[in-house]
Short mmCIF file of C-alpha atoms in Angstrom, two decimals:
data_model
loop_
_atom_site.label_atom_id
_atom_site.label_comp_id
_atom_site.label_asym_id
_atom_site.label_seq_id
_atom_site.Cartn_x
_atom_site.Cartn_y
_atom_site.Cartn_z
CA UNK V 19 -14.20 29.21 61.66
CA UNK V 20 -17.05 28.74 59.77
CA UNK V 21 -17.50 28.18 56.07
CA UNK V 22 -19.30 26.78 53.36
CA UNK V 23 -18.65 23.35 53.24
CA UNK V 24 -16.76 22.56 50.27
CA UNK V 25 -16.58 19.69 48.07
CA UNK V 26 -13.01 18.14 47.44
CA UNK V 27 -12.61 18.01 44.31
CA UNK V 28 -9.10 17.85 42.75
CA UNK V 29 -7.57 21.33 42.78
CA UNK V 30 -4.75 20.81 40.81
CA UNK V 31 -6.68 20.16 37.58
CA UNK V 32 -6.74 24.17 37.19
CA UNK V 33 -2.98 23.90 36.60
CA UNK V 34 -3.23 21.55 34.22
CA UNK V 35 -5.63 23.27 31.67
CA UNK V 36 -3.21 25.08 29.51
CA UNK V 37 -0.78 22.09 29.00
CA UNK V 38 -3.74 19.37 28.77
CA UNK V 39 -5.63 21.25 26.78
CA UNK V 40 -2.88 20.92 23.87
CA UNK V 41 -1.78 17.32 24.45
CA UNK V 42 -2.90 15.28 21.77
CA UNK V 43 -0.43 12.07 21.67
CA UNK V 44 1.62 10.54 24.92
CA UNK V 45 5.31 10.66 24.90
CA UNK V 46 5.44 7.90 27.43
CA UNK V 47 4.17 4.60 26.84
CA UNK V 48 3.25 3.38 30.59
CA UNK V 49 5.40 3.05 33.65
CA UNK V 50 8.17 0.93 32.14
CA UNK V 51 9.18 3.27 29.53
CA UNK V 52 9.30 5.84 31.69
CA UNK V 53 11.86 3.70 33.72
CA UNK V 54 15.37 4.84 33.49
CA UNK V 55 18.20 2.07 33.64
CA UNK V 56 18.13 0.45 36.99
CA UNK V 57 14.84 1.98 38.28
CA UNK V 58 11.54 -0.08 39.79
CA UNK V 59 14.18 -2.69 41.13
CA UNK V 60 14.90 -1.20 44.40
CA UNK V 61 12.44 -1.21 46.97
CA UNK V 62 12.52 1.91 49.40
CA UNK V 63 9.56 0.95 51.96
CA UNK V 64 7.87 -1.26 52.67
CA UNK V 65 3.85 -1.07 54.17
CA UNK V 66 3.11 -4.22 55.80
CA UNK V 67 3.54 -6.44 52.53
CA UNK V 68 2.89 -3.73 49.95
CA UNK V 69 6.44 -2.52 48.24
CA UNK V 70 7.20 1.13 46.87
CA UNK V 71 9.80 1.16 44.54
CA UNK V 72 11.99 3.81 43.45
CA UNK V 73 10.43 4.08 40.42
CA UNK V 74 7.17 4.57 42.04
CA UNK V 75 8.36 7.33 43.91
CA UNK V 76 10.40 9.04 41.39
CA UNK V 77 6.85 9.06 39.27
CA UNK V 78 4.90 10.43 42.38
CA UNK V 79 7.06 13.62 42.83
CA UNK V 80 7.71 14.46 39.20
CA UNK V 81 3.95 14.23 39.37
CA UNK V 82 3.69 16.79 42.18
CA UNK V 83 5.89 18.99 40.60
CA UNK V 84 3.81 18.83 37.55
CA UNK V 85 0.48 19.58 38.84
CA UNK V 86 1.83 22.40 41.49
CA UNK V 87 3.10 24.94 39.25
CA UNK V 88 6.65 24.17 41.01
CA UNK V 89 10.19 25.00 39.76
CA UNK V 90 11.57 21.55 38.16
CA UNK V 91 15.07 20.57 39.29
CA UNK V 92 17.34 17.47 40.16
CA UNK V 93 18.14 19.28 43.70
CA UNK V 94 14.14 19.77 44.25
CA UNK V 95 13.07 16.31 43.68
CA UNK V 96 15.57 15.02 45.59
CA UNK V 97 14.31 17.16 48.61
CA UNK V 98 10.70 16.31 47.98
CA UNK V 99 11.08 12.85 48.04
CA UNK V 100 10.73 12.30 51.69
CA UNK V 101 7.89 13.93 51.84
CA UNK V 102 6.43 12.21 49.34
CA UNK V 103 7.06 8.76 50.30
CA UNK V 104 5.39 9.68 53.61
CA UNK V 105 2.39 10.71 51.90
CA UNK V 106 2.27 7.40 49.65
CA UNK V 107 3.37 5.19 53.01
CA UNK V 108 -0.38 6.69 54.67
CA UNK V 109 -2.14 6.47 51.53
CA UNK V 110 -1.18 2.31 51.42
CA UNK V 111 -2.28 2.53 54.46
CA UNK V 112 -5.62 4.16 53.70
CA UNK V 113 -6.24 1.73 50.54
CA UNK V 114 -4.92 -1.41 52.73
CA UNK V 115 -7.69 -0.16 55.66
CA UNK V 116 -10.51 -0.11 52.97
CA UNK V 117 -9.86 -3.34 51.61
CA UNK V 118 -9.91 -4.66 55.13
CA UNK V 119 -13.22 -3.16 55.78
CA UNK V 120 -14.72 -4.30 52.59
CA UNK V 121 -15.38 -0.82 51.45
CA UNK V 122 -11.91 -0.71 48.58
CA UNK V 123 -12.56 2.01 45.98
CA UNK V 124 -14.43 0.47 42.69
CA UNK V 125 -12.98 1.17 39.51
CA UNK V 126 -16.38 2.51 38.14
CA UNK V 127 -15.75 5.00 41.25
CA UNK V 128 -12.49 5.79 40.29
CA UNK V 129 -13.39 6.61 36.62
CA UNK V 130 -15.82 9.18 38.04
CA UNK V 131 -13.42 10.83 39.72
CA UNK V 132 -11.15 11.03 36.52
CA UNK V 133 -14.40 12.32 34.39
CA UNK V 134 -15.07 14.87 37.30
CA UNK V 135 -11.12 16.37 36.86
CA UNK V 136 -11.68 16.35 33.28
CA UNK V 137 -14.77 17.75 33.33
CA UNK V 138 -13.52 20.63 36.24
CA UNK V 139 -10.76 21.43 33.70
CA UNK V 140 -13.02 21.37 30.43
CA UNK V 141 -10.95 18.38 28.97
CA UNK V 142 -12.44 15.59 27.03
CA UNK V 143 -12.42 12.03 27.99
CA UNK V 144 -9.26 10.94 28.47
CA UNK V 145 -7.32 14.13 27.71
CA UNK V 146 -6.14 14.00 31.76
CA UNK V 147 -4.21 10.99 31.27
CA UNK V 148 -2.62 12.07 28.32
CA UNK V 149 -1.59 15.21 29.78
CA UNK V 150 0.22 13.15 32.11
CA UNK V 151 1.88 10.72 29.63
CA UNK V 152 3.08 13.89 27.65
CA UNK V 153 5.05 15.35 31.10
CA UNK V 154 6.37 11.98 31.77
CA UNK V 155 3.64 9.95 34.11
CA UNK V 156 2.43 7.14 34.09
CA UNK V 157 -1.40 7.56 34.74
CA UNK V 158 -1.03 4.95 37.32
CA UNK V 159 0.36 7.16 39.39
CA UNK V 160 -2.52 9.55 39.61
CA UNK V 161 -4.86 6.49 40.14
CA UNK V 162 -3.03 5.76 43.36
CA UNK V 163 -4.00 9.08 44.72
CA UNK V 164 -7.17 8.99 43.55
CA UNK V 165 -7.73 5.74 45.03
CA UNK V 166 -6.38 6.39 48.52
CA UNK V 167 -8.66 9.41 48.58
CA UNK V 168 -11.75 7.62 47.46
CA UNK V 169 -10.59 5.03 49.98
CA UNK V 170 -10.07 7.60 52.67
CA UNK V 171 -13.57 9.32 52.14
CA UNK V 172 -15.15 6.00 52.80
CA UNK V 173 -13.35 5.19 56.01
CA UNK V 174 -14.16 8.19 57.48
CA UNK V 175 -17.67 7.99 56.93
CA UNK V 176 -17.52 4.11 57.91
CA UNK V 177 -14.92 4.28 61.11
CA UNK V 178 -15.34 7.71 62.14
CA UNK V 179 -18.01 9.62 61.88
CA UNK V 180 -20.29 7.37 64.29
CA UNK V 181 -17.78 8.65 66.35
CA UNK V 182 -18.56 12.20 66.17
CA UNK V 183 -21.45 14.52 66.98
CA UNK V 184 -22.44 17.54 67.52
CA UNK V 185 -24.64 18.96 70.65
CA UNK V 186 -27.13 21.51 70.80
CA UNK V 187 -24.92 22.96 73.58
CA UNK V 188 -22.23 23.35 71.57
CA UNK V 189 -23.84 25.11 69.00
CA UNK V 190 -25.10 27.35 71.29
CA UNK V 191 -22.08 27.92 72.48
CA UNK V 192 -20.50 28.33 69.21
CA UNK V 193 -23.31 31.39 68.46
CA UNK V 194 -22.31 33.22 72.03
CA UNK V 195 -19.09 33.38 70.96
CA UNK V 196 -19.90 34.65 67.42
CA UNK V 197 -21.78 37.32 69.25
CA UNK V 198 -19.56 38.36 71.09
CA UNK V 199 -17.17 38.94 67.97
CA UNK V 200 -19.73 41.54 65.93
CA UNK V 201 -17.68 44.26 64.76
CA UNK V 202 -14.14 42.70 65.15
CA UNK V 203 -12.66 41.34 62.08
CA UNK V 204 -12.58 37.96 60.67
CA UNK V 205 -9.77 36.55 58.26
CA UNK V 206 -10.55 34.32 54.99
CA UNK V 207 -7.31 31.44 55.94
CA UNK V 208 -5.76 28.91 53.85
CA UNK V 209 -3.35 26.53 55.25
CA UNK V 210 -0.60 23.84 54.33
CA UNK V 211 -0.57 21.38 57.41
CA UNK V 212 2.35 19.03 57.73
CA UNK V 213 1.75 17.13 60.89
CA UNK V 214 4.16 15.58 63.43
CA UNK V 215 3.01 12.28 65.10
CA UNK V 216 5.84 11.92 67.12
CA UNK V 217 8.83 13.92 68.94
CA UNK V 218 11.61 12.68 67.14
CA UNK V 219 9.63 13.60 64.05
CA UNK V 220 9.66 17.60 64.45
CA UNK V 221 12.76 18.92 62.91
CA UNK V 222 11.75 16.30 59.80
CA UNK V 223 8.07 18.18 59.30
CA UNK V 224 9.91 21.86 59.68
CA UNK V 225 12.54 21.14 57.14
CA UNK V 226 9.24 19.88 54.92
CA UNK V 227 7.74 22.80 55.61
CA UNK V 228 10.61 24.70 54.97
CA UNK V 229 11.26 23.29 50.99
CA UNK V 230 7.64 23.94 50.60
CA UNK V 231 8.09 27.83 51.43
CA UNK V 232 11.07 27.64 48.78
CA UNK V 233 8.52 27.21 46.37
CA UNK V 234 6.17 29.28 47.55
CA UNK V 235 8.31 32.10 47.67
CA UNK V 236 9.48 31.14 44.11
CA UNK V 237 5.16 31.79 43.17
CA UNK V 238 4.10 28.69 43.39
CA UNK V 239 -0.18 28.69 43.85
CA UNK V 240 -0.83 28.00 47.18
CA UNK V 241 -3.97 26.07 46.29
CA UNK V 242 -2.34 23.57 43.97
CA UNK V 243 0.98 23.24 46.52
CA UNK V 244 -1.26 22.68 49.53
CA UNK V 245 -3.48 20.17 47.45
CA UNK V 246 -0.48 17.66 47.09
CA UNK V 247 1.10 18.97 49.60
CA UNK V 248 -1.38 19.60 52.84
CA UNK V 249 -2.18 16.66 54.54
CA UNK V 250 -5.15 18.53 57.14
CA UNK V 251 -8.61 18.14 55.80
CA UNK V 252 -8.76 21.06 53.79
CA UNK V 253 -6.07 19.84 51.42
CA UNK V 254 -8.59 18.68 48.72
CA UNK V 255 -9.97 22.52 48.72
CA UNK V 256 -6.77 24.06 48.22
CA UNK V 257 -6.02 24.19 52.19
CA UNK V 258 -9.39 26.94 52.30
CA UNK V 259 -10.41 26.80 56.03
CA UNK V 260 -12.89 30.04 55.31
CA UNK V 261 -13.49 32.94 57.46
CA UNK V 262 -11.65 32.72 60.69
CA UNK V 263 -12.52 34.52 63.69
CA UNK V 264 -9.82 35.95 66.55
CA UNK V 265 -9.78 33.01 68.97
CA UNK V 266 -10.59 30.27 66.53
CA UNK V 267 -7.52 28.61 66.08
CA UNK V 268 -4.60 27.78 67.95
CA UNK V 269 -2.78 30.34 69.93
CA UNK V 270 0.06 30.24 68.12
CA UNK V 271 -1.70 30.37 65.10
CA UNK V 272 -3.85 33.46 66.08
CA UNK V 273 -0.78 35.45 67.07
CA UNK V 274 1.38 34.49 63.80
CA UNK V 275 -2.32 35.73 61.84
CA UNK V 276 -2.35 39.26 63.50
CA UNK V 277 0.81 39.95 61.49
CA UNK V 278 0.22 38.51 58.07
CA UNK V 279 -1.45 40.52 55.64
CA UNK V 280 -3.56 39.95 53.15
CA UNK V 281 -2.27 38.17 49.83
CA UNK V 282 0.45 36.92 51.77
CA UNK V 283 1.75 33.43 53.70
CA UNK V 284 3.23 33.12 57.11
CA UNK V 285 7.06 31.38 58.04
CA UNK V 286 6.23 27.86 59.37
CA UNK V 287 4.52 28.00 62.76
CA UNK V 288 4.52 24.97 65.40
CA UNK V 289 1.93 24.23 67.07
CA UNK V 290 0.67 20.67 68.90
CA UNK V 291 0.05 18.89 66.08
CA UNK V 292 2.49 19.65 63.92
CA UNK V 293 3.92 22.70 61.14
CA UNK V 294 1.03 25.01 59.97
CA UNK V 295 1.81 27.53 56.83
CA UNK V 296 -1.43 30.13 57.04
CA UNK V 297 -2.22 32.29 53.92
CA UNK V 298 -4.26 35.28 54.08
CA UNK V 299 -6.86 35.48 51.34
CA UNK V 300 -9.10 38.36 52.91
CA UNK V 301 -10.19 40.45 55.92
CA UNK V 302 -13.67 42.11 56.92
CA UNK V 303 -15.74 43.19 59.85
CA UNK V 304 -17.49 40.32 61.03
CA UNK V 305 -20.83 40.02 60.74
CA UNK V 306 -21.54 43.28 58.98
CA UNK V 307 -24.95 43.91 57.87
CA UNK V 308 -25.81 41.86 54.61
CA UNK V 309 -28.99 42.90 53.67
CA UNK V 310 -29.07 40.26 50.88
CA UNK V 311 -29.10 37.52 53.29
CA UNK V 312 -31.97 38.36 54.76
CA UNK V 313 -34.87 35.20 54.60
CA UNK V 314 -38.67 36.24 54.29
CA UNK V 315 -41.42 33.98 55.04
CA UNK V 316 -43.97 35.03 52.72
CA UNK V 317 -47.77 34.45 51.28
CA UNK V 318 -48.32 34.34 47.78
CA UNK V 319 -51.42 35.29 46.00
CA UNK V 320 -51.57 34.30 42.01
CA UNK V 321 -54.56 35.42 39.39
CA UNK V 322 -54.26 33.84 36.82
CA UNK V 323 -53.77 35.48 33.22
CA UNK V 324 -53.01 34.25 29.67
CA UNK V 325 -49.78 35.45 28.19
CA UNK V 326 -51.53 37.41 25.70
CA UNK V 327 -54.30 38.77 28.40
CA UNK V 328 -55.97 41.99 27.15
CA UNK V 329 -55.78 45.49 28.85
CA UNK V 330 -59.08 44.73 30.48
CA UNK V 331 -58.50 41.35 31.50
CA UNK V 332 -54.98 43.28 33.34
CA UNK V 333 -57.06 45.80 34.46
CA UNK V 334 -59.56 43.69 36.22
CA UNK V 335 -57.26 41.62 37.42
CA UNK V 336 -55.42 44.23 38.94
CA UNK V 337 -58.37 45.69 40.27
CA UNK V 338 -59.00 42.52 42.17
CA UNK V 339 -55.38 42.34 43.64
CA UNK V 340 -55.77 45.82 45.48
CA UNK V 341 -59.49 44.83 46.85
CA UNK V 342 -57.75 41.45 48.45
CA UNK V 343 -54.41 43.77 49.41
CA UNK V 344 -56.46 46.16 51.18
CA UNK V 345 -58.40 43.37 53.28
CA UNK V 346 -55.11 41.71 54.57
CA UNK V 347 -54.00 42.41 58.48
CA UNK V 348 -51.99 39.60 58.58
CA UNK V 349 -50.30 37.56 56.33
CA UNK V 350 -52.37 34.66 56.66
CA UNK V 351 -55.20 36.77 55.20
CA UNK V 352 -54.23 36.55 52.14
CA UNK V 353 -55.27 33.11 51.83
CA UNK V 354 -58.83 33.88 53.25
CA UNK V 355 -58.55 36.53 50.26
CA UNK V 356 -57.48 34.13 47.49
CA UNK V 357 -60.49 31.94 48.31
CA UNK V 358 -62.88 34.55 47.52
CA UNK V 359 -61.38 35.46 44.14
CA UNK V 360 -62.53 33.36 41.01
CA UNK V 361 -59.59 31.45 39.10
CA UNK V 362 -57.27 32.37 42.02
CA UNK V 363 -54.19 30.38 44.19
CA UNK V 364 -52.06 30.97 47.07
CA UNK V 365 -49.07 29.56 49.01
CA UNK V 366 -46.88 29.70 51.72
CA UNK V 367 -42.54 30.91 50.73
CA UNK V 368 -40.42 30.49 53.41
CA UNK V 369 -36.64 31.13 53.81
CA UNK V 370 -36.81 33.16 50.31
CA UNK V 371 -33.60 34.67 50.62
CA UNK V 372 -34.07 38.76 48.99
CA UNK V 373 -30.30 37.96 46.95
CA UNK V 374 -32.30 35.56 45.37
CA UNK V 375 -35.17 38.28 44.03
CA UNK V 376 -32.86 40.27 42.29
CA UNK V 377 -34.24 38.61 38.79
CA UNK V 378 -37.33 40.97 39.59
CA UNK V 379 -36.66 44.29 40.53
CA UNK V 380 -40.12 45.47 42.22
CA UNK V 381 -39.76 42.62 44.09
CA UNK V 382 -36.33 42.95 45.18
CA UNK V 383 -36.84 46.82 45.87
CA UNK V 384 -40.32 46.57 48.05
CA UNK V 385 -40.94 43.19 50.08
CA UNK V 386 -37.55 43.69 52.02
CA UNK V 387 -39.07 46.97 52.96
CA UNK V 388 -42.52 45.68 54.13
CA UNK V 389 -43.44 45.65 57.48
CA UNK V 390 -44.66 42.19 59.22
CA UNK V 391 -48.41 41.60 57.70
CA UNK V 392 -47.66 44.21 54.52
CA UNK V 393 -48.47 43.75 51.42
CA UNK V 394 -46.58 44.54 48.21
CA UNK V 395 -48.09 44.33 44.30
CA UNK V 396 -49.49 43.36 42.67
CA UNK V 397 -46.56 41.99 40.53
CA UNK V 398 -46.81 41.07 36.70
CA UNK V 399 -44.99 37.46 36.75
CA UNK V 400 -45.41 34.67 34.44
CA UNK V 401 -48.57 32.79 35.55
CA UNK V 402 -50.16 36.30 35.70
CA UNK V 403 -50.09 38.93 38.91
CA UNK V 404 -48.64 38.42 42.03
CA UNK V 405 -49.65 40.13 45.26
CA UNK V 406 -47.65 38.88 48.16
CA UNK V 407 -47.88 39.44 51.41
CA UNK V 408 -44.77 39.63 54.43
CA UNK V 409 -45.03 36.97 57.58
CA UNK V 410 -41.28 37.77 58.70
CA UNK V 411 -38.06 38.20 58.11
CA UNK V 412 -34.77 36.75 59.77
CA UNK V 413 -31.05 37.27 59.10
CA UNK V 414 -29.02 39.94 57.22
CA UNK V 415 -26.66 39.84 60.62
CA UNK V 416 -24.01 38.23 58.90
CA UNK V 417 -24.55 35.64 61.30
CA UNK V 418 -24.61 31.80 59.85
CA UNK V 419 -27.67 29.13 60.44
CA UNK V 420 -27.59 27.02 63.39
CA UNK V 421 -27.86 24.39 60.48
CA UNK V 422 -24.41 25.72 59.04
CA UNK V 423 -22.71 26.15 62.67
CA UNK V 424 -23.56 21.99 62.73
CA UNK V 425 -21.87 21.29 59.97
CA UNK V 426 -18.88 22.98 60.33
CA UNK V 427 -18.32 22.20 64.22
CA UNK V 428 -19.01 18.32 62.56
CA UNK V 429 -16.06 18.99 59.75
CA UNK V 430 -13.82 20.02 62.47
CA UNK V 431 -14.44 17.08 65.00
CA UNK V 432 -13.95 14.65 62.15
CA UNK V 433 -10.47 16.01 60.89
CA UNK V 434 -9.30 15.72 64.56
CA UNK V 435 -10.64 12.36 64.91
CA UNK V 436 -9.44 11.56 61.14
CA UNK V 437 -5.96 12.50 62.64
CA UNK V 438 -6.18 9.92 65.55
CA UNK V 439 -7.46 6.77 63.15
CA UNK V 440 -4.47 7.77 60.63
CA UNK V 441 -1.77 8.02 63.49
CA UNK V 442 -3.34 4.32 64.93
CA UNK V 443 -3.01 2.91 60.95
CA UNK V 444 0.75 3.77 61.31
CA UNK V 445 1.44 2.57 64.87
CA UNK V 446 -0.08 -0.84 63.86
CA UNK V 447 0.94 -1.25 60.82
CA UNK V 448 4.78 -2.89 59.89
CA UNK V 449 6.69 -0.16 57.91
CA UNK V 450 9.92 -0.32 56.77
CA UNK V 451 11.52 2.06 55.23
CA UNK V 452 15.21 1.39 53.28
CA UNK V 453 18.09 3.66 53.95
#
């Protein structure tokens, strides 16, 4: 699978505009109001020496619920609870790990990441955490999660990604086997990811993966349930793992895709590392001509004119264009040309992607059209006229960059490896959790 790689940022915020938009004073006054009788005294786990409280994780699911669009209920936060309190167990971990390597989140850092949710949602400052004071939670709560995923980002890139790398060979490989898939179809995938660490731990991730279908089926978004609720790498982008070809995931995720359609989730499906719920966004033909994508290389000859030039001054202008045109064999020519023109410049565009000429339609109409050494103009543009002139062209194939291949072969190897370091935090770390 190969995508864009996409920035995490927090997708729940899109659930949250209506409701934050309009809250304008907190009903609740901090964690302690918010406490009924007899809460935040009883500890339910313990991580090494760090405590979570019943309060704390009473506050953490009514704060799922509230950013995933789900279906509030006494009977659903009692069956979401362990589920959460293995997410906040790893993300103790995660903030415990970062102290330990001196690289903790900052609180300047975690202020950013508040101002980027507010500013993803078009909220002013502060309006976020008075959205959550008006549903009922404390804003500590969301600076927990924020935290552990600050604190997460920078162990990976400290820990693990020296780790990981990425061959020539295997992006060659990677490009044989796209090949070899022109003209079958490729599926856009989301996913909710519930892993299992352990084999006494399987039934325990399918019945989570089972109360998270309830709501799914009851129209929960997908993006905002698998962003608190995902824990594979795609989580923070709303579990999008981007177009997937036939053979690109596990086998028993490629058979239980075949049979979902599009707009639609899957049942639960096991596989090796644990419960995988796929949603299909999209299908097309992969690697369908895209004639936007094609890149030119090009040469670029500019005469200079004032904005307000004069018919003649166009005229002779133009008239030099067409004598440099008509001496050009190759595209390099047209630099030998631009020398011998008075008050003219050239320069080399490469990788000018034709998408990006639609702002000028001549342009966009004739150099995709050009054969290798053409020329094309001359063009009325800003600094003047334009003649340019085609070196070549590459793409359109619907094929992606070796550059892109890299990077997503890279994202893969690092949520596998990200996987390993997380499962070693928990097998090392004391955790204790009360019945």
């Amino acid at each position: 699978m190969f995508a864009p790689v996409s920035r995490a940022l927090v997708v729940f915020t899109i659930m949250l505009l209506p409701a934050a938009a309009s809250a304008q004073r907190p009903t609740a006054q901090g964690t302690a109001a918010n406490a009924a009788p007899g809460q935040g005294l009883r500890v339910v786990a313990r991580v090494n020496d760090d405590a979570i409280t019943d309060f704390d994780l009473s506050q953490r699911v009514l704060f799922a619920i509230k950013t995933s669009g789900l279906q509030d209920s006494p009977d659903l936060r009692q069956r979401m609870a362990p589920q959460m309190l293995r997410q906040m167990i790893d993300e103790r971990l995660q903030v415990l790990d970062s102290k330990k390597l001196g690289v903790k989140p900052t609180e300047a850092e975690i202020q950013n990441r508040y101002a980027e949710i507010e500013r993803a949602a078009g909220l002013g400052r502060g309006q976020f955490r008075q959205y959550l004071q008006s549903v009922g939670v404390a804003p500590d709560i969301a600076t927990q999660q924020i935290e552990a995923q600050i604190a997460w980002a920078k162990i990976i890139r400290r820990k693990v990604r020296a780790q990981v790398d990425v061959s020539e060979a295997e992006i060659d490989d990677a490009l044989s086997r796209m090949r070899s898939n022109v003209g079958k179809t490729e599926t856009r995938v989301a996913e909710i990811f519930v892993p299992v660490d352990r084999a006494d731990s399987v039934e325990e991730g399918k019945r989570s993966a089972d109360r998270i279908m309830e709501q799914l089926r009851r129209g929960a978004p997908f993006a905002a349930v698998a962003q608190q609720f995902s824990q594979g790498a795609s989580a923070g982008a709303g579990g999008d793992l981007g177009w997937v070809l036939p053979g690109a995931l596990d086998p028993s995720l490629d058979a239980a895709l075949e049979r979902v359609q599009p707009r639609s989730f899957s049942e639960p499906i096991r596989s090796a590392s644990g419960w995988h719920i796929l949603y299909v966004v999209d299908r097309r033909p992969f690697a369908a001509a895209r004639p936007d994508d094609v890149k030119l290389n090009l040469v670029q000859m500019t005469l200079a004119l004032p904005p307000n030039a004069s018919p003649e001054e166009i005229n002779r202008a133009t008239a030099d264009a067409q004598k440099a045109m008509s001496g050009v064999r190759q595209c390099t020519d047209l630099h030998v040309q631009a020398r011998q023109v008075k008050g003219s410049t050239s320069g080399d565009l490469n990788g000018v992607r034709v998408g990006d000429l639609a702002a000028n339609p001549q342009m966009y109409e004739q150099l995709p059209r050009l054969p290798i050494g053409g020329t094309a103009g001359p063009f009325r543009v800003a600094e003047g006229l334009q003649v340019v002139a085609l070196c070549s062209k590459a793409g359109g194939d619907g094929l992606p960059t070796r550059d892109a291949i890299s990077q997503q072969l890279l994202i893969q190897k690092l949520d596998a490896a990200g996987r390993r370091y997380m499962r070693d935090l928990r097998r090392q770390a004391t955790i204790d959790i009360k019945s």
